[in-house]
Short mmCIF file of N, CA, C and O and ligand atoms in Angstrom, two decimals:
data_model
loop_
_atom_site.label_atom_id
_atom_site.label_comp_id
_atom_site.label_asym_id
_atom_site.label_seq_id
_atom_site.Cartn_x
_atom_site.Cartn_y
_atom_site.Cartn_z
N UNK K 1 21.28 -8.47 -7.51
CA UNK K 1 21.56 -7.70 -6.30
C UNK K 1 20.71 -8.22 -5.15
O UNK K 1 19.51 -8.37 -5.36
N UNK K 2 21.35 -8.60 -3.63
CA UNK K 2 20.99 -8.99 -2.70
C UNK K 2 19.65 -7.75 -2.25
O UNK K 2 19.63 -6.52 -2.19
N UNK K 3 18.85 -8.62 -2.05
CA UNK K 3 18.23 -7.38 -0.65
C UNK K 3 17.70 -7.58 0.98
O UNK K 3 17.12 -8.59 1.39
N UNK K 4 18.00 -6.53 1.70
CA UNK K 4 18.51 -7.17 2.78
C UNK K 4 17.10 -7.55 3.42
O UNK K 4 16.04 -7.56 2.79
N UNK K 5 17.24 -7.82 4.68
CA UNK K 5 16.16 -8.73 5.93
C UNK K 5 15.97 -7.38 6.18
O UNK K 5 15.00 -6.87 5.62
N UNK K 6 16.66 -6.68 6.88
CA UNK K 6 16.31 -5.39 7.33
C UNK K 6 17.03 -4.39 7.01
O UNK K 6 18.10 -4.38 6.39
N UNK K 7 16.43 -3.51 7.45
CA UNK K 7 17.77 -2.06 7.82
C UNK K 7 17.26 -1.10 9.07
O UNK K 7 16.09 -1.14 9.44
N UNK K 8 18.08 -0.39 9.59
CA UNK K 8 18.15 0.47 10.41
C UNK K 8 17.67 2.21 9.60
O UNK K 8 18.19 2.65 8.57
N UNK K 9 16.63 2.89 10.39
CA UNK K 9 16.68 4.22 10.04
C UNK K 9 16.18 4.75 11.13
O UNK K 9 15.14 4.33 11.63
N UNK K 10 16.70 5.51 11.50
CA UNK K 10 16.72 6.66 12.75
C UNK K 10 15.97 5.79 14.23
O UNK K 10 14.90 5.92 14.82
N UNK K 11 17.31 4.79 14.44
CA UNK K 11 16.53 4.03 15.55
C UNK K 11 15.02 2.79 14.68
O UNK K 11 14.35 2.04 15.39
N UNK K 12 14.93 2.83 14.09
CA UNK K 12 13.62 2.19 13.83
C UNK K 12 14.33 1.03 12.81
O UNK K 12 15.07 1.38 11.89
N UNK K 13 14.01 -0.39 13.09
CA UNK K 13 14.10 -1.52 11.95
C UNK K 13 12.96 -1.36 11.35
O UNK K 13 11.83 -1.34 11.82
N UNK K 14 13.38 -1.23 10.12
CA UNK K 14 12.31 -1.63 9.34
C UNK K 14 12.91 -3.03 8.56
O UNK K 14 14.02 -3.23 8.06
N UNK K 15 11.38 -4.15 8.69
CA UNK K 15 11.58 -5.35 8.34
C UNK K 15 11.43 -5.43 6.81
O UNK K 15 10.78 -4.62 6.16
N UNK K 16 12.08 -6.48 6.30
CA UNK K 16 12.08 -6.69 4.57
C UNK K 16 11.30 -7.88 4.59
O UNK K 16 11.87 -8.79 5.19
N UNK K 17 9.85 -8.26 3.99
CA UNK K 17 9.85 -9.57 3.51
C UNK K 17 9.57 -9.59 2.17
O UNK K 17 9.06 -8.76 1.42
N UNK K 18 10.10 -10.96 1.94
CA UNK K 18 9.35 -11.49 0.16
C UNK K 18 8.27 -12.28 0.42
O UNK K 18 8.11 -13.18 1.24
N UNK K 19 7.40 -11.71 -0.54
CA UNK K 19 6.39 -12.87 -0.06
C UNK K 19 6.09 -13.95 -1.74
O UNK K 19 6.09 -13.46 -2.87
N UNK K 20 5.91 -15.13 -1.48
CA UNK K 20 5.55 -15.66 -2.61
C UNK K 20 4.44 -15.25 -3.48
O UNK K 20 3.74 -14.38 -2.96
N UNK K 21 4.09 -15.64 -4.67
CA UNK K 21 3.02 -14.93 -5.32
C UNK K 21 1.85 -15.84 -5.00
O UNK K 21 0.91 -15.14 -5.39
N UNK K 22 1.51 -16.57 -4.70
CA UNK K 22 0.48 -17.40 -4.31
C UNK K 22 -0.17 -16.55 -3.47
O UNK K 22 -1.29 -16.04 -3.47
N UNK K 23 0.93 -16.50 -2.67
CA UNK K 23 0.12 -15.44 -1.56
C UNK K 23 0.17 -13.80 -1.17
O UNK K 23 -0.21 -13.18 -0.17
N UNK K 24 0.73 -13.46 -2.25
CA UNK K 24 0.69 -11.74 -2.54
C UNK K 24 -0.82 -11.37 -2.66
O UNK K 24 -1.44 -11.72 -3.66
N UNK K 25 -1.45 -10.63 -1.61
CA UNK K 25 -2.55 -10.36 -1.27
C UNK K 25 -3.32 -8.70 -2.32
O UNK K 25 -4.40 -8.12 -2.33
N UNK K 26 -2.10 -8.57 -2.97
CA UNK K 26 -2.36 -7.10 -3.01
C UNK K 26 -2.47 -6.86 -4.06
O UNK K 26 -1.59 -6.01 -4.21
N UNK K 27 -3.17 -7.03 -5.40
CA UNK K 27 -3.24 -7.15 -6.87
C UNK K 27 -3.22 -5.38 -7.11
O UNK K 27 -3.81 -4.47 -6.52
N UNK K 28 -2.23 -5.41 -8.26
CA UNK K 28 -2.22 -4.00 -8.83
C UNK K 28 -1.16 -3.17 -8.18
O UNK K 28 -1.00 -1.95 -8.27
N UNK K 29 -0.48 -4.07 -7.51
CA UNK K 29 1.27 -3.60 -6.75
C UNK K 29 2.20 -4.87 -6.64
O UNK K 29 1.74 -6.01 -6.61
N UNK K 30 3.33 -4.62 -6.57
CA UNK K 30 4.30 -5.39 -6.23
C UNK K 30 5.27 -5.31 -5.09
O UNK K 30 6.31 -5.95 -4.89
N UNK K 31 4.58 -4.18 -4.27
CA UNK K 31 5.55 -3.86 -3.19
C UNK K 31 4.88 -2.92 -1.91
O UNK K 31 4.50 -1.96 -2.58
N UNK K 32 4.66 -2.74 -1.11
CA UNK K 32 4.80 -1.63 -0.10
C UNK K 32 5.00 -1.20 1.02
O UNK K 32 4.95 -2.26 1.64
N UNK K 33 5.14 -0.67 1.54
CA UNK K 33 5.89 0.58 3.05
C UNK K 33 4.90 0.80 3.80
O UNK K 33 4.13 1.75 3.65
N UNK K 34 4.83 -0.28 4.93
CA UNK K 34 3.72 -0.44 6.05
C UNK K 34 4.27 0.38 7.48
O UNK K 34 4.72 -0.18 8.47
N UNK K 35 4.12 1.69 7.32
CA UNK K 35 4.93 2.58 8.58
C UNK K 35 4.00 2.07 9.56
O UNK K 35 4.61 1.85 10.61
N UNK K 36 2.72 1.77 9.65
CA UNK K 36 2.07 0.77 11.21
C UNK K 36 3.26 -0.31 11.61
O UNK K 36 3.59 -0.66 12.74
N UNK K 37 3.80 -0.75 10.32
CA UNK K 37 4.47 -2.39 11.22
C UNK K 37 5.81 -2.11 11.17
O UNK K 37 6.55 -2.94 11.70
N UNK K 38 6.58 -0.59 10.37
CA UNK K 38 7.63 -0.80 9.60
C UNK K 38 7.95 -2.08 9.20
O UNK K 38 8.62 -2.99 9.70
N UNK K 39 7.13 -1.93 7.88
CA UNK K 39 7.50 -2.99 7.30
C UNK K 39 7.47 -2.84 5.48
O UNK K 39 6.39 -2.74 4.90
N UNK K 40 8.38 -2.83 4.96
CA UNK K 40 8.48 -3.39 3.55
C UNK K 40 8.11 -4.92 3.04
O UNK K 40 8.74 -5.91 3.44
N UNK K 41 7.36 -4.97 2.40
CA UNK K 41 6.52 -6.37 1.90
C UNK K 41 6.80 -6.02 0.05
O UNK K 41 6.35 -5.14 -0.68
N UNK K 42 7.37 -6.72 -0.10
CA UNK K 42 7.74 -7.75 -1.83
C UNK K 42 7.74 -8.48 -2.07
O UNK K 42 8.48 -9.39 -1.69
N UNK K 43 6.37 -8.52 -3.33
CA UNK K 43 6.38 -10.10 -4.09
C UNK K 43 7.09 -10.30 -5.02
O UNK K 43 7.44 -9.59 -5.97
N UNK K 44 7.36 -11.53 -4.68
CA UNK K 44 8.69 -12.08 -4.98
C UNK K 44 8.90 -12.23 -6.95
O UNK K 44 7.90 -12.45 -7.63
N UNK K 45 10.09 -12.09 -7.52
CA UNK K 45 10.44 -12.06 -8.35
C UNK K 45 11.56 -12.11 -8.54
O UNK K 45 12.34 -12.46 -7.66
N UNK K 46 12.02 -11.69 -10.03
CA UNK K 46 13.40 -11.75 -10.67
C UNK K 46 14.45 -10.72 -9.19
O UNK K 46 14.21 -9.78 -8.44
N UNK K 47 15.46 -11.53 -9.42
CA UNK K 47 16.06 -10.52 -8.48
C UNK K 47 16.22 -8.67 -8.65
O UNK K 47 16.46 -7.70 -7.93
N UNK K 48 16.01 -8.88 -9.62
CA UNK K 48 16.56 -7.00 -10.42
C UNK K 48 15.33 -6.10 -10.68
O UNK K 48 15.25 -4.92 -11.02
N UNK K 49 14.29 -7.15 -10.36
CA UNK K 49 12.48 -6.36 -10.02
C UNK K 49 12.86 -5.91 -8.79
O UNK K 49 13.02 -4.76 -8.38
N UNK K 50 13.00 -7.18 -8.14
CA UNK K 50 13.16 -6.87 -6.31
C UNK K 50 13.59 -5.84 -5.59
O UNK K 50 13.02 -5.18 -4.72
N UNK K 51 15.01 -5.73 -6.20
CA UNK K 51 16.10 -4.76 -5.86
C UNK K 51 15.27 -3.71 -6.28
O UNK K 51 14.83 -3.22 -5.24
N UNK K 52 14.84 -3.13 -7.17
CA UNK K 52 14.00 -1.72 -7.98
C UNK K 52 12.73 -1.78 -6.83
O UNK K 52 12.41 -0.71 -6.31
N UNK K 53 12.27 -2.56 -6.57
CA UNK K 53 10.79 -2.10 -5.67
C UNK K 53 11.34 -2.19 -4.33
O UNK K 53 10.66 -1.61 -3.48
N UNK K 54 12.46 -2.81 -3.90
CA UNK K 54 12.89 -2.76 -2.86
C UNK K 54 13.60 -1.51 -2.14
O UNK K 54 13.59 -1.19 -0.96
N UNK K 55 14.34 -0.79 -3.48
CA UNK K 55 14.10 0.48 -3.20
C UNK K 55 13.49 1.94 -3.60
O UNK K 55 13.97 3.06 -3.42
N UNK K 56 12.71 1.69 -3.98
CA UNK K 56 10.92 2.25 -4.09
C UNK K 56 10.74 2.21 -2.90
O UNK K 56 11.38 3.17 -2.47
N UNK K 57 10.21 1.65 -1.97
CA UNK K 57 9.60 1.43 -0.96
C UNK K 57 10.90 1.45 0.07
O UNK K 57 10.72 0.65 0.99
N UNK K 58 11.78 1.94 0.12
CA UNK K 58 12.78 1.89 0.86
C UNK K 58 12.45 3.76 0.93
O UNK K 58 12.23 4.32 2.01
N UNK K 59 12.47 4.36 -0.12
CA UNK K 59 12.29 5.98 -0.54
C UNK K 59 11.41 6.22 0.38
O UNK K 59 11.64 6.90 1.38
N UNK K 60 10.14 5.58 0.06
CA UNK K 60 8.99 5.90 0.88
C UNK K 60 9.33 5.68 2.37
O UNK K 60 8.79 6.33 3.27
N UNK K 61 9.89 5.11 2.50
CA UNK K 61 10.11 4.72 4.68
C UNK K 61 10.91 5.85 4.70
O UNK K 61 10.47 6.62 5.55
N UNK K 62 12.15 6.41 4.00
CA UNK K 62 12.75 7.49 4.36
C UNK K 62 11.88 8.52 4.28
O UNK K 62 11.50 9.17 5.26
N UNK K 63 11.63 8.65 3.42
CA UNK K 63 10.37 9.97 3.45
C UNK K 63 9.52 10.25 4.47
O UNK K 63 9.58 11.21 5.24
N UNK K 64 8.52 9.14 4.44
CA UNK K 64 7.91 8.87 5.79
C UNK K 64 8.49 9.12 7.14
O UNK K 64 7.75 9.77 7.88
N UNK K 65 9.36 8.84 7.52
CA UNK K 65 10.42 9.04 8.71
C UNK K 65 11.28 10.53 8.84
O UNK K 65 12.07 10.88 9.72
N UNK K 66 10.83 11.22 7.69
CA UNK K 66 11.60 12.35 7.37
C UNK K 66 10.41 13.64 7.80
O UNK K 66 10.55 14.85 7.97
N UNK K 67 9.13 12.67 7.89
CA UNK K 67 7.67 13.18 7.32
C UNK K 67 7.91 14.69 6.10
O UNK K 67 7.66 15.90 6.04
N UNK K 68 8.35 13.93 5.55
CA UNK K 68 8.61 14.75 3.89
C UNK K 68 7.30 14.48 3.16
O UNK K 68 6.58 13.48 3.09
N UNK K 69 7.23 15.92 2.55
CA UNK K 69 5.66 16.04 1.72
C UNK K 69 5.82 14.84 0.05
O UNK K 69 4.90 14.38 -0.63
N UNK K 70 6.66 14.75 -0.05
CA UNK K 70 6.92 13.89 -1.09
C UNK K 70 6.82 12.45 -0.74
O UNK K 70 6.79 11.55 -1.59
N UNK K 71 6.79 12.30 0.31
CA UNK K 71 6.41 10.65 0.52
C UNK K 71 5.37 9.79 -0.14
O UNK K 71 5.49 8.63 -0.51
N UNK K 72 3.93 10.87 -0.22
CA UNK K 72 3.08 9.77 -1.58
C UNK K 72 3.29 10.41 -2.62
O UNK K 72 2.23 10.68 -3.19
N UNK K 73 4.62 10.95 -3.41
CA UNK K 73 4.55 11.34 -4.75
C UNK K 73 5.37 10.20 -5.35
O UNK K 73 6.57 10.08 -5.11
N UNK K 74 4.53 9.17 -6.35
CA UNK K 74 5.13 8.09 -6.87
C UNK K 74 5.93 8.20 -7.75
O UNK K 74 6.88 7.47 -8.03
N UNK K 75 5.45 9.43 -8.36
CA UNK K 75 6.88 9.77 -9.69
C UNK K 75 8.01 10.47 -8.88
O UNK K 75 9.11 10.14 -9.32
N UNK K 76 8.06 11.17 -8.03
CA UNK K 76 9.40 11.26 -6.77
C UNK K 76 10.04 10.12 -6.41
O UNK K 76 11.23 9.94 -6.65
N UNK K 77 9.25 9.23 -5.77
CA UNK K 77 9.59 7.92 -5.62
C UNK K 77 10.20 7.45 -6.47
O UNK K 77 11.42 7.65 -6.41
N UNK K 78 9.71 6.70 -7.56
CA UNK K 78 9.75 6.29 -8.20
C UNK K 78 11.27 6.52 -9.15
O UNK K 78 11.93 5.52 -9.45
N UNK K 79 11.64 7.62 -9.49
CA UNK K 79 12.64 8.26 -10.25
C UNK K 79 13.89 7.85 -9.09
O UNK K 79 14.84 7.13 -9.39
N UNK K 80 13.65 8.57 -7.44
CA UNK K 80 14.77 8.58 -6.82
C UNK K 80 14.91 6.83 -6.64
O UNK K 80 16.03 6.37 -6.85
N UNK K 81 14.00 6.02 -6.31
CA UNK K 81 13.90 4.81 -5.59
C UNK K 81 15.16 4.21 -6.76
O UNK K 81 16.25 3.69 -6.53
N UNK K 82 14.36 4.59 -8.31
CA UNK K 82 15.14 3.74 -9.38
C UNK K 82 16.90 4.00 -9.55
O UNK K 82 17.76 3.32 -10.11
N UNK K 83 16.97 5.33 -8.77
CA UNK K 83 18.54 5.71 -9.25
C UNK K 83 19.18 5.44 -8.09
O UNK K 83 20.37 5.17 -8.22
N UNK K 84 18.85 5.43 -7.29
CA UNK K 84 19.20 4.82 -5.64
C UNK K 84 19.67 3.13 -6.55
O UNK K 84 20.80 2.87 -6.97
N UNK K 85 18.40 2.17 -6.66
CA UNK K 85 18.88 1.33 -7.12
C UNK K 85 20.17 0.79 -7.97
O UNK K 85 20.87 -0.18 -7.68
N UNK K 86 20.34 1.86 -9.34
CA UNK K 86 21.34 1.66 -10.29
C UNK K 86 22.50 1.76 -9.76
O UNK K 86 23.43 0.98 -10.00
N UNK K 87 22.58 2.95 -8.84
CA UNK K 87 23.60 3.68 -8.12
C UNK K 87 24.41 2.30 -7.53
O UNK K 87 25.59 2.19 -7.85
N UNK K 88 23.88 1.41 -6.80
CA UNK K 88 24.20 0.58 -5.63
C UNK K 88 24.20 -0.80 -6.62
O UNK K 88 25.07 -1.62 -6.34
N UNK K 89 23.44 -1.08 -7.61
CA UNK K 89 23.75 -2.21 -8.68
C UNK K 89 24.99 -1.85 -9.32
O UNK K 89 25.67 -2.78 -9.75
N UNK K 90 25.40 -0.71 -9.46
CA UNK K 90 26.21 -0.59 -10.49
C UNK K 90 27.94 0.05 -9.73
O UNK K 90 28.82 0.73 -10.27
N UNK K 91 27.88 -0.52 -8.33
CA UNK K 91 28.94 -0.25 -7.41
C UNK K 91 29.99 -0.45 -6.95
O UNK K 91 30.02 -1.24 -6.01
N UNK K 92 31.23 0.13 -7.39
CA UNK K 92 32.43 -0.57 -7.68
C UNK K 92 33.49 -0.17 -6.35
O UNK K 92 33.94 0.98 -6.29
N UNK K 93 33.85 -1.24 -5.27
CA UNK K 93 34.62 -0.91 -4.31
C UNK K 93 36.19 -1.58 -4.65
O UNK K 93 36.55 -2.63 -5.17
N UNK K 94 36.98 -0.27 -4.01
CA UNK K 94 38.53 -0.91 -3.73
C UNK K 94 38.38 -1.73 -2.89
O UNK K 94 37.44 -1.89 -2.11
N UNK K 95 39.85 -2.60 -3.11
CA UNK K 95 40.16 -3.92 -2.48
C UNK K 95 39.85 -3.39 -0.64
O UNK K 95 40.15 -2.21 -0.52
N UNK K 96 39.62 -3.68 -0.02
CA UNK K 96 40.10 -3.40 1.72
C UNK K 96 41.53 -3.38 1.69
O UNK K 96 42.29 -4.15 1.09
N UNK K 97 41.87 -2.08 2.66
CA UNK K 97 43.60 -2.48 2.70
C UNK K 97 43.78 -3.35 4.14
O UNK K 97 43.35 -3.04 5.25
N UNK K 98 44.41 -4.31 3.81
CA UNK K 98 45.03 -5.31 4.75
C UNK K 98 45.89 -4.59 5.21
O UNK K 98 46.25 -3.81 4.33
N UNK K 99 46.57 -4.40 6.40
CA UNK K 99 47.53 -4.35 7.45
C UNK K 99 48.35 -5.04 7.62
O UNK K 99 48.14 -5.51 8.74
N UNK K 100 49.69 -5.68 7.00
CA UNK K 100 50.36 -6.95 7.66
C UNK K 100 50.70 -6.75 9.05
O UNK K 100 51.23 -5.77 9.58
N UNK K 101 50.30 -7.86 9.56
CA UNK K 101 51.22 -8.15 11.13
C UNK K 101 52.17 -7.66 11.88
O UNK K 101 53.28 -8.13 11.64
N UNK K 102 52.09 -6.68 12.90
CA UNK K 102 53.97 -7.05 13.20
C UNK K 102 54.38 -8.20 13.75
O UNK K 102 53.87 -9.30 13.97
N UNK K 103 55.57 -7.63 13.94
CA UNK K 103 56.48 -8.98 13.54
C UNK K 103 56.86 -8.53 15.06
O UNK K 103 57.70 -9.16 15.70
ZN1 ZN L 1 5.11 3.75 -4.29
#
Protein backbone atom coordinates (compact mmCIF):
# COMPACT_ATOMS: atom_id res chain seq x y z
CA UNK A 1 0.00 0.00 0.00
CA UNK A 2 1.14 3.47 -1.29
CA UNK A 3 1.57 6.25 1.25
CA UNK A 4 1.02 9.53 0.34
CA UNK A 5 3.53 12.93 0.29
CA UNK A 6 0.81 14.64 1.97
CA UNK A 7 -2.70 15.15 2.93
CA UNK A 8 -5.02 17.86 3.63
CA UNK A 9 -6.89 18.26 7.19
CA UNK A 10 -8.94 21.16 8.07
CA UNK A 11 -6.99 23.61 5.83
CA UNK A 12 -3.61 22.39 7.21
CA UNK A 13 -0.98 20.04 4.94
CA UNK A 14 0.42 17.91 6.81
CA UNK A 15 3.78 16.68 5.20
CA UNK A 16 4.71 12.76 4.90
CA UNK A 17 8.40 11.92 4.94
CA UNK A 18 10.39 8.57 4.88
CA UNK A 19 13.36 8.86 6.21
CA UNK A 20 16.19 6.27 5.66
CA UNK A 21 17.44 4.29 8.63
CA UNK A 22 20.90 5.56 8.66
CA UNK A 23 19.47 8.53 9.51
CA UNK A 24 16.35 7.87 11.70
CA UNK A 25 17.31 9.98 14.63
CA UNK A 26 14.83 8.62 17.00
CA UNK A 27 15.68 5.09 18.55
CA UNK A 28 12.73 3.31 20.31
CA UNK A 29 10.05 4.59 17.52
CA UNK A 30 9.42 4.21 14.03
CA UNK A 31 7.26 7.04 13.36
CA UNK A 32 5.86 10.45 14.58
CA UNK A 33 3.28 13.51 14.43
CA UNK A 34 5.27 16.79 14.63
CA UNK A 35 2.04 19.30 15.07
CA UNK A 36 5.11 22.29 15.35
CA UNK A 37 5.96 21.39 11.57
CA UNK A 38 2.80 19.30 10.68
CA UNK A 39 4.70 16.85 9.94
CA UNK A 40 4.59 12.96 9.88
CA UNK A 41 8.23 11.47 9.80
CA UNK A 42 8.71 7.42 8.94
CA UNK A 43 11.52 5.27 8.98
CA UNK A 44 11.58 3.67 6.25
CA UNK A 45 10.64 0.02 5.80
CA UNK A 46 8.63 -2.86 4.42
CA UNK A 47 5.84 -1.19 2.73
CA UNK A 48 2.96 -2.79 5.09
CA UNK A 49 5.09 -1.41 8.37
CA UNK A 50 4.82 1.97 6.65
CA UNK A 51 1.27 1.98 5.75
CA UNK A 52 0.46 0.75 9.75
CA UNK A 53 2.68 3.66 11.27
CA UNK A 54 1.65 5.84 8.63
CA UNK A 55 -1.57 5.60 9.91
CA UNK A 56 -0.81 5.66 13.58
CA UNK A 57 0.48 8.89 13.25
CA UNK A 58 -2.04 9.99 10.78
CA UNK A 59 -4.75 9.21 14.10
CA UNK A 60 -2.63 11.32 16.11
CA UNK A 61 -2.70 14.61 13.61
CA UNK A 62 -6.49 14.01 13.54
CA UNK A 63 -6.78 13.95 17.08
CA UNK A 64 -4.49 16.64 17.60
CA UNK A 65 -6.43 18.92 15.17
CA UNK A 66 -9.63 17.74 16.75
CA UNK A 67 -7.71 18.66 20.16
CA UNK A 68 -9.30 15.32 21.32
CA UNK A 69 -8.24 14.02 24.82
CA UNK A 70 -7.24 10.77 23.21
CA UNK A 71 -4.55 12.08 21.12
CA UNK A 72 -1.60 10.70 23.50
CA UNK A 73 -3.55 7.48 24.20
CA UNK A 74 -1.32 4.92 22.21
CA UNK A 75 -3.56 2.00 22.71
CA UNK A 76 -6.50 4.43 21.11
CA UNK A 77 -4.16 5.12 18.55
CA UNK A 78 -2.87 2.40 18.02
CA UNK A 79 -6.11 -0.01 17.67
CA UNK A 80 -7.94 2.86 15.49
CA UNK A 81 -4.59 3.82 13.42
CA UNK A 82 -4.34 -0.25 12.75
CA UNK A 83 -8.05 -0.65 11.50
CA UNK A 84 -8.02 2.58 9.57
CA UNK A 85 -5.07 0.83 7.94
CA UNK A 86 -6.72 -2.75 7.12
CA UNK A 87 -9.85 -0.93 6.24
CA UNK A 88 -8.04 1.00 3.21
CA UNK A 89 -5.44 -2.17 2.50
CA UNK A 90 -8.16 -4.29 2.18
CA UNK A 91 -10.37 -1.89 -0.34
CA UNK A 92 -12.36 -2.97 -3.02
CA UNK A 93 -13.73 -0.24 -5.65
CA UNK A 94 -16.30 -0.56 -8.65
CA UNK A 95 -15.14 -0.06 -12.06
CA UNK A 96 -15.76 4.08 -12.71
CA UNK A 97 -18.78 4.35 -14.91
CA UNK A 98 -17.68 5.69 -18.26
CA UNK A 99 -20.20 7.86 -20.13
CA UNK A 100 -20.06 7.13 -23.91
CA UNK A 101 -19.92 10.16 -26.15
CA UNK A 102 -22.66 11.67 -27.95
CA UNK A 103 -22.84 11.21 -31.10
ZN1 LIG B 1 1.83 6.93 18.82
Amino acid sequence: MNIPRKVQLMGHTVNVAVIAPKEWKHKGCVGYFDPANSLIAIKRARPSQMAHVFFHELTHAILALMSHDLYEDETFVDSFGGLLAQALSSAKYDAPIRRKPHK
